């Protein structure tokens, strides 16, 4: 068996390789660890499904005590057109009231998902509420949302890998890559 990693034919190019992602995740974890050094009640809330790999890597690099939890959302009309309607599929098990909540997202696109999450979490009165986002596509933004920790800004292309999918495929590629346009247009 060859050691060479296979790149699926649907991939146009690799945008962020494993080493680049790992280095940035280490930086983000160092920033989060420094900022939450004094708080003993940090809860990371990963947004399923896309954030599962980022969440696992980020959490394992933190040097401060923390809990991990997840939330699952689904947006209607996903794709090039989105009207911003978001549906809660699975809530956290942790009570966020009085705790320091850090939302962990794989990608910020229109902003509707994070905006929705911030609104429902604020109502739970956490001690603090921040956002940690691996990828942002500024060109796609429909609504401004605060990002406290950002990995990378990327162009408006469909990206897969490191948790991100196209029709639930390619999530476990170790790198982040642009899909060929003919696959999704
Ligand atoms: C993606 C991503 C974010 C959301 C961002 O989730 O994980 O949660 O879209 O888009 P927005 O800024 O336009 O709201 P998706 O709905 O594809 O589900 P998945 O994470 O389960 O793949």
PDB file of C-alpha atoms in Angstrom, residues 5 8 26 28 35 51 62 65 81 85 87 90 115 119 125-126 138 141 175 179:
ATOM      1  CA  UNK A   5      -2.730  10.184   0.420  1.00  0.00           C
ATOM      2  CA  UNK A   8     -10.702  12.506  -4.400  1.00  0.00           C
ATOM      3  CA  UNK A  26      -2.618  25.404  18.534  1.00  0.00           C
ATOM      4  CA  UNK A  28      -6.316  29.455  19.000  1.00  0.00           C
ATOM      5  CA  UNK A  35      -8.192  34.221  28.269  1.00  0.00           C
ATOM      6  CA  UNK A  51     -17.365  21.235  14.168  1.00  0.00           C
ATOM      7  CA  UNK A  62      -6.421  23.590  25.923  1.00  0.00           C
ATOM      8  CA  UNK A  65     -10.192  22.844  32.635  1.00  0.00           C
ATOM      9  CA  UNK A  81     -29.766  30.816  -1.155  1.00  0.00           C
ATOM     10  CA  UNK A  85     -34.364  29.967   9.151  1.00  0.00           C
ATOM     11  CA  UNK A  87     -34.009  24.711  13.469  1.00  0.00           C
ATOM     12  CA  UNK A  90     -30.426  18.621  19.576  1.00  0.00           C
ATOM     13  CA  UNK A 115     -26.711  34.644  15.205  1.00  0.00           C
ATOM     14  CA  UNK A 119     -29.656  34.643  20.730  1.00  0.00           C
ATOM     15  CA  UNK A 125     -27.742  33.852  31.062  1.00  0.00           C
ATOM     16  CA  UNK A 126     -24.259  32.365  30.859  1.00  0.00           C
ATOM     17  CA  UNK A 138     -16.681  37.327   4.674  1.00  0.00           C
ATOM     18  CA  UNK A 141     -22.166  37.411   5.196  1.00  0.00           C
ATOM     19  CA  UNK A 175      -7.097  18.872   5.028  1.00  0.00           C
ATOM     20  CA  UNK A 179     -14.555  21.328  -4.327  1.00  0.00           C
TER      21      UNK A 179
END
